[in-house]
Amino acid sequence: MAKDILIGIDIGGTTVKNAIIDVKGTMIAKWEIETKIQNQGASVPTDIWESIKIRLNELKIGKDRIIGMGVGAPGFIEPDTGIVAIAVNIGWENFHLKAVLEDLSGIPVYVDNDANIAALGENWKGSGNQVDNMLAVTLGTGVGGGIISNGQIVSGANGTGAEIGHMTVVTENGAPCNCGRKGCLETVASATGIVRQAMERIEKGDSPSLQQRMNQQGMITTKDIFELANEGDQAAIEIIHNVMDCLGLALANIAVTINPAKIVIGGGVSKAGEQLLGPLKKAFVKYALPRINEACDIVIAKLANDAGVYGGAYLVLQHTNSN
Amino acid sequence: MAKDILIGIDIGGTTVKNAIIDVKGTMIAKWEIETKIQNQGASVPTDIWESIKIRLNELKIGKDRIIGMGVGAPGFIEPDTGIVAIAVNIGWENFHLKAVLEDLSGIPVYVDNDANIAALGENWKGSGNQVDNMLAVTLGTGVGGGIISNGQIVSGANGTGAEIGHMTVVTENGAPCNCGRKGCLETVASATGIVRQAMERIEKGDSPSLQQRMNQQGMITTKDIFELANEGDQAAIEIIHNVMDCLGLALANIAVTINPAKIVIGGGVSKAGEQLLGPLKKAFVKYALPRINEACDIVIAKLANDAGVYGGAYLVLQHTNSN
């Protein structure tokens, strides 16, 4: 039987998402398993392959139909060797993910960074529309990025391509970042960064509405901030304006570097939809060379949690087609 | 006879540089002709081909030995079609450069933006050292850029990739840029921008040394500013510090996007050598994610005016090898 099946795997710090997808991009099955981070994540590859074997068996799909497995993993990856240099959330260091999974399965395995893989997925089956040049931005706990240029993932010299959350955007008195530096884009435009700015407003005592939400719920989320801005709260409006101005500047500067046809915004914060896109596009136009803006659509991601597994499957397809 | 000859062409607003180069990168001949911008540059392709024919004749190189011609042109280029969308300096608009040169010569022609082609040349025979991911920066009248990612030129969605001179780096009260906007990197880090900052110091009356040079020569150049900084002039030192801090920030933010192994600095301003590299590297380290900095060498370009013709020749080689 001809090979027609792709396996997409998206490894996160809490769960691993797996999917069986055919070459045309039809989702045959998807499921999650727990990421066991005990013993520096040593059992993760076995857990993945065992769960895939069971599912293939249930679906009566023989191993001979599988073209390959494409894996997105968090951290810094060397795509050529499939070695995960560092994945802090899992405990991997110089972990030979590709080699281990190939030994277990006997199937070709391709590995890249999870944000890059998600970009590939959005471009294949989501909002990207299969353009040759695109940027995917994830606004979640942090700010992630994936870039496709000339149809290829930009992994860079040591797997640190598209780490746009660590662009320096505040040069004086920037907030501390997880990377140990200050003023990174992530400190401003991530959910964490947005909430921090709201907390600062509350501490200053200049937003009774934010204070009230805080008192009611014991916490503030980005959803609250967008809601209050929608209701006309000045502090919330200013926070969103500042965040989108800063993000628009960063995206305009990335865009004049890689000249994308699409910028796809995903992650939890992107659920704000038009309320986010409106001010973001305005800032982008303000800071971007007109010809860059002419070429570029900014859109919300479509695939949510499935972007990674679609991207993994597409990575296999890309490697197969280029051979 | 086997095909072994490449022709590199670098079209500028004043001169066209031509070169005959063999497949190993040995320069056989190079020469310049005037760029005739009369009639919206209509005669430029004929002028180029006529001059190449004469030179091939002199060298007794038959047309049958030529693999192709690679051309760098200023402005926005569509590499797939070889159409120059706009080249203001020459007067071209939607000019079918590839088609016209192929009709004249009967030889395959490949076209890209001049800064991208120069990056390719520096990477082949200059300071790039044939890395897969690099950024070439030209600090001249303007600030130009060329990016190679996964071994390929980043032209982008509409030929505006790597136009890094138009990154917005000053968001308030930025100086006006040729592009019609304000605060572009070019307004700060180009020769023109650096001299403007010196003139502002002179107008403020806070640099007697700069004033003296101005009186003696009737003008100030970046060379004067670097010289005076070397002699300890405070204003000149501050100008260079500010320029390199701003440029270092911009390059760090590009680097966290494309993760280059090399950043090659060329153009007239790069003649300052170590006096430029020292403060630039310091700023880069300050603003770059450590892992980005670990992967990246910042070096001065080697090929000067020959980068374009070498790059043109290499573009031919790339297209031939991928076929």
XYZ file of C-alpha atoms in Angstrom:
646
model
C 0.000 0.000 0.000
C 1.261 3.483 -0.823
C 2.465 5.594 2.061
C -0.178 8.225 2.813
C -0.087 8.860 6.565
C 1.707 11.611 8.506
C 2.095 11.800 12.264
C 2.224 15.202 13.949
C 3.487 15.546 17.513
C 3.498 18.713 19.598
C 5.421 18.328 22.851
C 4.560 20.793 25.610
C 5.557 21.016 29.266
C 2.215 19.590 30.454
C 0.808 17.533 27.585
C 1.941 16.012 24.313
C -0.541 16.432 21.472
C -0.488 13.700 18.849
C -2.318 13.429 15.567
C -2.646 11.084 12.628
C -3.193 13.092 9.456
C -3.300 12.058 5.825
C -1.176 13.641 3.105
C -4.089 15.840 2.038
C -4.303 17.313 5.534
C -7.363 15.437 6.761
C -7.275 14.843 10.506
C -7.846 11.133 11.136
C -7.311 11.128 14.905
C -5.951 13.420 17.573
C -5.371 12.919 21.269
C -3.251 14.094 24.182
C -1.043 12.341 26.680
C 0.625 13.647 29.800
C 4.215 14.904 29.518
C 6.075 12.996 32.225
C 8.865 15.329 33.210
C 10.233 12.991 35.904
C 13.805 11.763 35.247
C 14.495 14.764 33.001
C 11.739 13.670 30.637
C 13.531 10.416 29.809
C 10.316 8.460 29.177
C 8.659 11.058 26.904
C 9.661 9.423 23.568
C 8.563 5.936 24.730
C 5.276 7.333 26.061
C 4.639 9.010 22.708
C 5.461 6.000 20.541
C 3.519 3.532 22.732
C 0.422 5.743 22.550
C 0.772 6.119 18.779
C 1.155 2.357 18.316
C -2.074 1.724 20.237
C -3.961 4.277 18.169
C -2.615 2.965 14.841
C -3.693 -0.488 15.920
C -7.214 0.708 16.754
C -7.451 2.435 13.401
C -5.969 -0.578 11.599
C -3.293 1.628 9.998
C -0.162 -0.374 9.266
C 3.262 1.101 9.950
C 4.048 0.638 6.255
C 1.614 3.475 5.409
C 3.417 6.046 7.560
C 5.682 8.501 5.740
C 7.179 9.990 8.887
C 6.694 11.780 12.174
C 7.135 15.555 12.588
C 7.752 16.809 16.095
C 7.592 20.271 17.624
C 9.426 20.595 20.923
C 9.841 23.594 23.208
C 13.311 25.111 23.478
C 16.306 25.380 21.203
C 16.484 22.683 18.546
C 19.066 21.733 15.929
C 16.800 20.690 13.058
C 19.586 18.958 11.084
C 20.406 16.531 13.870
C 17.064 16.600 15.689
C 18.901 17.278 18.935
C 17.099 19.382 21.539
C 19.883 21.616 22.883
C 17.820 22.833 25.843
C 14.146 22.371 26.771
C 13.872 23.826 30.270
C 10.189 22.857 30.773
C 10.903 19.182 30.155
C 14.419 18.887 31.533
C 16.084 17.938 28.264
C 19.649 18.994 27.545
C 21.379 17.789 24.371
C 18.571 15.267 24.067
C 18.752 13.221 20.829
C 15.006 13.328 20.220
C 15.116 12.401 16.525
C 17.508 9.480 17.041
C 15.596 8.092 20.038
C 12.198 8.285 18.320
C 13.580 6.763 15.108
C 15.120 3.876 17.058
C 11.820 3.235 18.809
C 9.603 3.485 15.751
C 11.719 2.678 12.712
C 10.061 5.651 11.020
C 11.782 8.869 9.787
C 11.474 11.659 12.362
C 11.881 15.409 11.817
C 12.147 17.849 14.719
C 11.910 21.624 15.048
C 10.975 24.245 17.614
C 7.286 24.187 18.627
C 6.629 27.804 17.620
C 8.179 27.221 14.196
C 6.117 24.072 13.742
C 2.956 25.944 14.731
C 3.765 28.553 12.068
C 4.072 25.764 9.504
C 0.708 24.342 10.608
C -1.104 27.691 10.442
C 0.391 28.232 7.017
C -0.747 24.811 5.759
C -4.242 24.468 7.144
C -4.963 27.709 9.033
C -4.761 31.442 8.425
C -1.472 31.462 6.549
C -2.922 30.322 3.227
C 0.334 28.685 2.129
C 2.279 31.852 1.489
C 6.057 31.654 1.035
C 6.826 34.329 3.601
C 4.993 34.572 6.915
C 5.346 35.293 10.601
C 3.324 33.529 13.299
C 3.161 35.265 16.668
C 1.872 33.578 19.814
C 0.697 35.916 22.549
C 0.375 33.648 25.587
C 2.218 33.359 28.884
C 5.189 34.480 26.815
C 5.536 35.789 23.268
C 6.592 33.150 20.741
C 7.373 33.434 17.066
C 7.775 31.278 14.002
C 9.004 32.538 10.642
C 8.674 30.988 7.213
C 10.876 32.539 4.536
C 11.115 31.199 0.969
C 8.756 28.449 2.169
C 11.236 27.224 4.808
C 11.275 27.523 8.603
C 13.854 30.041 9.808
C 15.649 28.055 12.511
C 18.803 30.122 12.270
C 22.397 29.384 13.171
C 21.690 27.697 16.521
C 17.927 27.143 16.629
C 17.173 30.599 18.023
C 15.432 32.043 14.960
C 12.132 33.889 15.459
C 12.572 34.187 19.230
C 10.817 37.517 18.821
C 9.588 37.587 22.430
C 13.160 38.584 23.243
C 13.438 41.580 20.973
C 14.454 44.509 23.161
C 11.614 47.032 22.980
C 12.062 49.021 26.202
C 15.625 50.320 26.534
C 15.196 52.171 29.811
C 13.607 50.824 32.979
C 12.205 47.791 31.182
C 10.470 45.101 33.239
C 12.560 41.979 34.029
C 12.174 39.067 31.589
C 12.445 35.307 32.213
C 15.554 35.315 30.011
C 17.393 37.339 32.650
C 17.366 40.558 30.635
C 15.016 43.547 30.726
C 12.576 45.218 28.368
C 11.931 42.249 26.050
C 8.769 42.310 23.906
C 7.475 39.472 26.087
C 7.478 41.765 29.151
C 5.032 44.073 27.353
C 2.864 42.035 24.968
C 2.441 38.628 26.657
C -0.613 37.905 28.821
C 1.719 38.090 31.811
C 3.067 41.457 30.668
C -0.386 42.901 30.005
C -1.632 41.818 33.434
C 1.495 43.286 35.059
C 0.680 46.649 33.493
C -2.863 46.425 34.906
C -1.510 45.601 38.365
C 0.725 48.674 38.181
C -2.354 50.794 37.391
C -4.186 49.271 40.345
C -1.245 49.950 42.656
C -1.170 53.543 41.465
C -4.877 53.708 42.279
C -5.831 55.117 38.893
C -8.374 52.505 37.819
C -11.387 51.827 40.086
C -12.801 49.332 37.541
C -9.643 47.221 37.400
C -9.474 47.433 41.218
C -13.057 46.207 41.469
C -12.415 43.207 39.201
C -9.348 42.409 41.249
C -11.364 42.545 44.470
C -14.159 40.372 43.018
C -11.966 37.715 41.463
C -8.729 37.887 43.406
C -6.949 38.201 40.059
C -7.023 40.005 36.715
C -6.809 38.395 33.282
C -6.233 39.893 29.836
C -9.883 39.076 29.124
C -10.914 41.418 31.972
C -8.716 44.159 30.608
C -10.155 43.867 27.079
C -13.696 43.771 28.531
C -13.159 46.877 30.634
C -11.583 48.706 27.697
C -14.687 47.804 25.703
C -16.812 49.330 28.480
C -14.788 52.553 28.234
C -12.435 52.229 31.206
C -9.622 54.714 30.516
C -6.819 52.795 32.201
C -7.710 49.584 30.335
C -7.917 51.487 27.046
C -4.485 53.011 27.639
C -2.918 49.665 28.524
C -4.203 48.077 25.313
C -3.179 51.096 23.270
C 0.361 50.988 24.668
C 0.696 47.238 24.227
C -0.522 47.338 20.614
C 1.642 50.349 19.796
C 4.700 48.521 21.100
C 3.748 45.231 19.388
C 2.935 47.076 16.146
C 6.384 48.695 16.196
C 8.092 45.347 16.809
C 6.093 43.620 14.048
C 6.769 46.474 11.604
C 10.495 46.133 12.284
C 10.374 42.359 11.811
C 8.321 42.845 8.651
C 10.862 45.209 7.078
C 13.419 42.467 7.716
C 11.567 39.416 6.318
C 8.785 41.084 4.247
C 5.956 38.627 5.061
C 2.705 38.276 3.133
C 0.941 37.282 6.382
C 1.346 37.894 10.066
C -0.786 35.388 11.981
C -1.539 36.239 15.611
C -2.338 33.316 17.928
C -2.253 32.400 21.613
C -4.690 33.211 24.395
C -4.476 37.001 23.993
C -5.514 36.688 20.331
C -9.025 35.683 21.447
C -9.649 39.438 21.714
C -9.982 39.322 17.904
C -10.880 42.613 16.294
C -10.355 44.497 19.557
C -6.703 43.508 19.244
C -6.354 43.671 15.449
C -7.749 47.207 15.153
C -5.143 49.049 17.234
C -2.400 46.616 16.187
C -2.921 47.288 12.476
C -3.023 51.035 13.155
C 0.344 50.887 14.922
C 1.774 48.642 12.187
C 0.823 51.108 9.461
C 2.347 53.943 11.502
C 5.731 52.221 11.844
C 6.002 50.161 8.635
C 7.457 51.198 5.293
C 4.346 51.577 3.059
C 5.527 48.874 0.635
C 5.916 46.449 3.558
C 2.386 47.221 4.698
C 0.971 46.811 1.167
C 2.267 43.245 1.009
C 1.166 42.175 4.478
C -2.119 40.986 5.978
C -2.376 40.718 9.749
C -4.867 38.026 10.760
C -5.909 35.934 13.752
C -4.753 32.306 13.864
C -7.381 29.643 13.134
C -6.051 26.325 14.383
C -5.602 27.086 18.094
C -4.139 23.967 19.765
C -4.044 21.994 16.514
C -1.460 24.223 14.794
C 1.424 22.191 16.223
C 0.260 18.751 15.067
C -0.664 20.029 11.598
C 2.747 21.689 11.424
C 4.497 18.484 12.450
C 2.688 16.601 9.705
C 3.571 19.272 7.159
C 7.244 19.161 8.199
C 7.258 15.495 7.152
C 5.649 16.405 3.836
C 8.252 19.131 3.212
C 11.141 16.743 3.837
C 9.586 14.076 1.650
C 8.946 16.451 -1.240
C 12.470 17.821 -1.184
C 14.020 14.354 -1.336
C 33.525 22.921 -24.121
C 31.945 22.662 -20.691
C 30.227 25.744 -19.351
C 32.462 27.315 -16.690
C 31.940 31.071 -16.878
C 29.657 33.299 -14.778
C 28.876 36.952 -15.423
C 28.194 39.245 -12.487
C 26.555 42.635 -13.017
C 25.963 45.290 -10.368
C 23.793 48.142 -11.610
C 24.082 51.422 -9.713
C 22.702 54.890 -10.340
C 26.067 56.164 -11.684
C 27.972 53.138 -12.944
C 27.359 49.510 -13.856
C 30.039 47.139 -12.593
C 30.566 44.039 -14.729
C 32.733 41.006 -14.111
C 33.621 37.732 -15.756
C 34.229 35.122 -13.073
C 34.823 31.382 -13.327
C 32.799 28.801 -11.393
C 35.523 28.561 -8.732
C 35.210 32.287 -8.030
C 38.356 33.457 -9.820
C 37.959 36.965 -11.203
C 38.898 36.912 -14.902
C 37.989 40.511 -15.751
C 36.125 43.400 -14.208
C 35.251 46.825 -15.520
C 32.738 49.641 -15.203
C 30.504 51.452 -17.643
C 28.389 54.546 -17.186
C 24.727 54.082 -16.231
C 22.832 56.097 -18.838
C 19.700 57.181 -17.032
C 18.355 59.171 -20.019
C 15.033 57.858 -21.396
C 14.211 56.189 -18.070
C 17.301 54.012 -18.361
C 16.011 52.352 -21.543
C 19.475 51.733 -23.009
C 21.033 50.240 -19.853
C 20.552 46.547 -20.821
C 21.941 47.115 -24.352
C 24.902 49.087 -22.984
C 25.659 46.241 -20.564
C 25.423 43.452 -23.140
C 27.406 45.314 -25.800
C 30.214 45.939 -23.335
C 30.206 42.302 -22.195
C 30.319 41.064 -25.794
C 33.384 43.208 -26.513
C 35.141 41.920 -23.386
C 34.301 38.269 -24.094
C 35.681 38.772 -27.587
C 38.932 40.242 -26.279
C 39.298 37.339 -23.862
C 38.365 34.816 -26.555
C 35.617 33.381 -24.333
C 32.826 31.906 -26.424
C 29.182 32.436 -25.458
C 28.839 28.655 -25.198
C 30.977 28.678 -22.044
C 28.697 31.070 -20.159
C 26.344 29.525 -17.599
C 24.388 32.692 -16.937
C 24.345 36.310 -15.857
C 23.437 37.400 -12.307
C 22.332 40.978 -11.883
C 21.942 43.181 -8.828
C 19.756 46.230 -9.370
C 18.777 48.995 -6.981
C 15.138 49.132 -5.878
C 12.368 46.622 -5.428
C 12.766 43.477 -7.510
C 10.587 40.435 -8.140
C 13.236 37.709 -8.328
C 10.866 35.114 -9.848
C 10.076 37.232 -12.883
C 13.185 39.411 -12.888
C 10.982 42.487 -13.069
C 12.245 45.653 -11.410
C 9.123 47.076 -9.775
C 10.725 50.436 -9.021
C 14.300 51.692 -9.306
C 14.064 55.416 -8.617
C 17.765 56.151 -9.315
C 17.548 54.747 -12.819
C 13.984 55.603 -13.732
C 12.757 52.021 -14.121
C 9.191 51.101 -13.281
C 7.945 47.575 -13.957
C 11.033 47.106 -16.082
C 11.414 43.544 -17.403
C 15.164 43.419 -16.830
C 15.516 39.625 -16.963
C 13.455 39.263 -20.134
C 15.199 42.134 -21.946
C 18.714 40.902 -21.067
C 17.845 37.323 -21.989
C 16.457 38.447 -25.359
C 19.624 40.442 -26.065
C 22.073 37.780 -24.968
C 20.375 34.407 -25.322
C 21.845 33.567 -21.905
C 19.885 32.787 -18.672
C 19.611 35.885 -16.457
C 18.831 36.054 -12.731
C 18.008 39.319 -10.980
C 17.757 40.419 -7.366
C 18.122 43.556 -5.274
C 21.674 44.972 -5.202
C 22.011 44.797 -1.397
C 20.865 41.150 -1.399
C 23.324 40.337 -4.179
C 26.134 42.048 -2.257
C 25.281 39.869 0.768
C 25.558 36.796 -1.432
C 28.943 37.983 -2.737
C 30.360 38.703 0.738
C 29.143 35.301 1.837
C 30.792 33.542 -1.117
C 34.160 35.236 -1.416
C 34.288 37.790 1.423
C 33.725 37.918 5.157
C 30.660 35.696 5.262
C 32.525 32.429 4.992
C 29.620 30.641 3.309
C 27.379 30.407 6.339
C 23.715 29.475 5.876
C 22.382 32.426 7.859
C 23.860 35.908 7.571
C 23.066 39.590 7.467
C 25.019 42.103 5.394
C 24.653 45.752 6.383
C 25.826 48.624 4.206
C 26.447 51.889 6.014
C 26.741 54.429 3.208
C 24.622 57.365 2.052
C 21.767 55.212 3.288
C 21.608 51.986 5.282
C 21.126 48.883 3.142
C 20.676 45.282 4.113
C 20.831 41.815 2.636
C 19.774 38.648 4.433
C 20.612 35.047 3.675
C 18.506 32.487 5.527
C 18.782 28.721 4.952
C 21.313 29.615 2.254
C 18.760 31.644 0.273
C 18.319 35.392 -0.239
C 15.353 36.758 1.719
C 13.559 38.777 -0.954
C 10.224 38.578 0.794
C 6.658 38.895 -0.454
C 7.240 41.904 -2.727
C 11.005 42.330 -2.915
C 11.227 44.468 0.224
C 13.072 41.980 2.434
C 16.064 43.229 4.432
C 15.229 46.905 3.896
C 16.616 47.380 7.384
C 17.473 51.048 6.813
C 13.750 51.613 7.258
C 13.318 49.958 10.626
C 11.769 52.554 12.913
C 14.294 53.218 15.678
C 13.303 56.694 16.897
C 9.608 56.850 17.737
C 9.500 60.459 18.900
C 10.932 63.458 17.064
C 12.848 61.262 14.624
C 14.665 62.962 11.745
C 12.904 62.848 8.348
C 13.860 59.945 6.064
C 13.965 59.771 2.258
C 11.111 57.260 2.430
C 8.781 60.013 3.678
C 8.638 58.693 7.227
C 10.605 59.652 10.342
C 13.053 57.987 12.696
C 14.258 55.221 10.353
C 17.581 53.516 11.176
C 18.982 55.237 8.074
C 18.421 58.668 9.654
C 20.738 57.669 12.511
C 23.344 55.198 11.249
C 24.010 56.211 7.624
C 26.901 58.531 6.743
C 24.285 61.202 6.070
C 22.674 60.604 9.459
C 25.970 60.667 11.327
C 26.992 63.930 9.664
C 23.576 65.418 10.452
C 24.141 64.683 14.126
C 27.535 66.436 13.950
C 25.946 69.466 12.286
C 23.403 69.632 15.101
C 26.261 69.661 17.614
C 27.970 72.451 15.682
C 24.764 74.473 15.572
C 24.369 74.031 19.322
C 27.945 75.298 19.656
C 29.050 72.387 21.827
C 31.966 71.124 19.760
C 34.788 73.546 18.899
C 36.742 70.758 17.166
C 33.885 69.823 14.831
C 33.329 73.542 14.209
C 36.998 73.973 13.315
C 36.931 71.091 10.808
C 33.806 72.548 9.310
C 35.473 75.960 8.935
C 38.637 74.459 7.412
C 36.933 72.139 4.954
C 33.523 73.671 4.398
C 32.040 70.271 5.237
C 32.223 67.395 7.716
C 32.542 63.701 6.865
C 32.125 60.602 9.016
C 35.898 60.153 8.701
C 36.372 63.524 10.483
C 33.992 62.483 13.235
C 35.791 59.172 13.833
C 39.161 60.990 13.765
C 38.056 63.611 16.289
C 36.576 60.924 18.549
C 39.938 59.171 18.386
C 41.589 62.423 19.474
C 39.236 62.578 22.478
C 36.658 65.134 21.313
C 33.665 64.640 23.599
C 30.939 65.538 21.100
C 32.378 63.205 18.466
C 32.690 60.406 21.042
C 29.062 60.867 22.058
C 27.816 60.879 18.468
C 29.592 57.595 17.726
C 28.428 56.082 21.001
C 24.795 56.991 20.259
C 24.951 55.768 16.677
C 26.495 52.444 17.662
C 24.079 51.975 20.549
C 21.143 52.512 18.200
C 22.631 50.316 15.468
C 23.533 47.613 18.009
C 19.932 47.578 19.245
C 18.578 47.306 15.695
C 21.011 44.514 14.783
C 20.247 42.619 18.014
C 16.540 42.771 17.178
C 17.150 41.577 13.613
C 19.424 38.837 14.947
C 16.782 37.472 17.341
C 14.527 37.251 14.287
C 16.848 35.503 11.800
C 19.601 34.143 14.127
C 22.592 34.795 11.835
C 26.044 33.235 12.203
C 27.590 36.398 10.728
C 26.770 40.063 10.509
C 28.985 41.682 7.865
C 29.278 45.470 7.995
C 30.192 47.238 4.760
C 29.863 50.631 3.085
C 31.921 53.799 3.519
C 31.287 54.136 7.265
C 32.706 50.619 7.834
C 36.182 51.931 6.954
C 36.345 53.020 10.624
C 37.032 49.324 11.334
C 37.698 48.517 14.978
C 36.644 52.013 16.063
C 33.179 51.065 14.815
C 33.191 47.369 15.735
C 34.184 47.949 19.377
C 31.172 50.031 20.479
C 28.858 48.198 18.063
C 29.634 44.787 19.558
C 29.248 46.189 23.064
C 25.758 47.491 22.235
C 24.866 44.224 20.474
C 25.783 42.162 23.547
C 23.753 44.535 25.719
C 20.581 44.127 23.661
C 20.850 40.557 22.300
C 19.615 37.327 23.858
C 22.852 35.592 25.011
C 22.228 32.558 22.769
C 21.860 34.880 19.761
C 25.153 36.564 20.614
C 26.942 33.215 21.090
C 26.083 32.195 17.526
C 26.966 35.494 15.869
C 30.215 37.113 14.711
C 30.150 40.758 13.676
C 32.843 41.488 11.085
C 33.821 44.119 8.528
C 33.099 43.376 4.849
C 36.074 42.450 2.668
C 35.038 42.848 -0.953
C 34.139 46.553 -1.046
C 32.890 47.394 -4.560
C 33.334 43.842 -5.813
C 30.685 42.288 -3.531
C 27.939 42.935 -6.085
C 29.612 41.268 -9.079
C 30.712 38.268 -7.014
C 27.158 38.010 -5.679
C 25.702 38.180 -9.183
C 27.980 35.339 -10.275
C 27.041 33.293 -7.207
C 23.329 33.828 -7.884
C 23.844 32.081 -11.235
C 25.665 29.237 -9.504
C 22.822 28.847 -6.971
C 20.187 28.626 -9.686
C 22.245 26.159 -11.677
C 22.882 23.901 -8.689
C 19.235 23.809 -7.688
C 18.093 22.784 -11.146
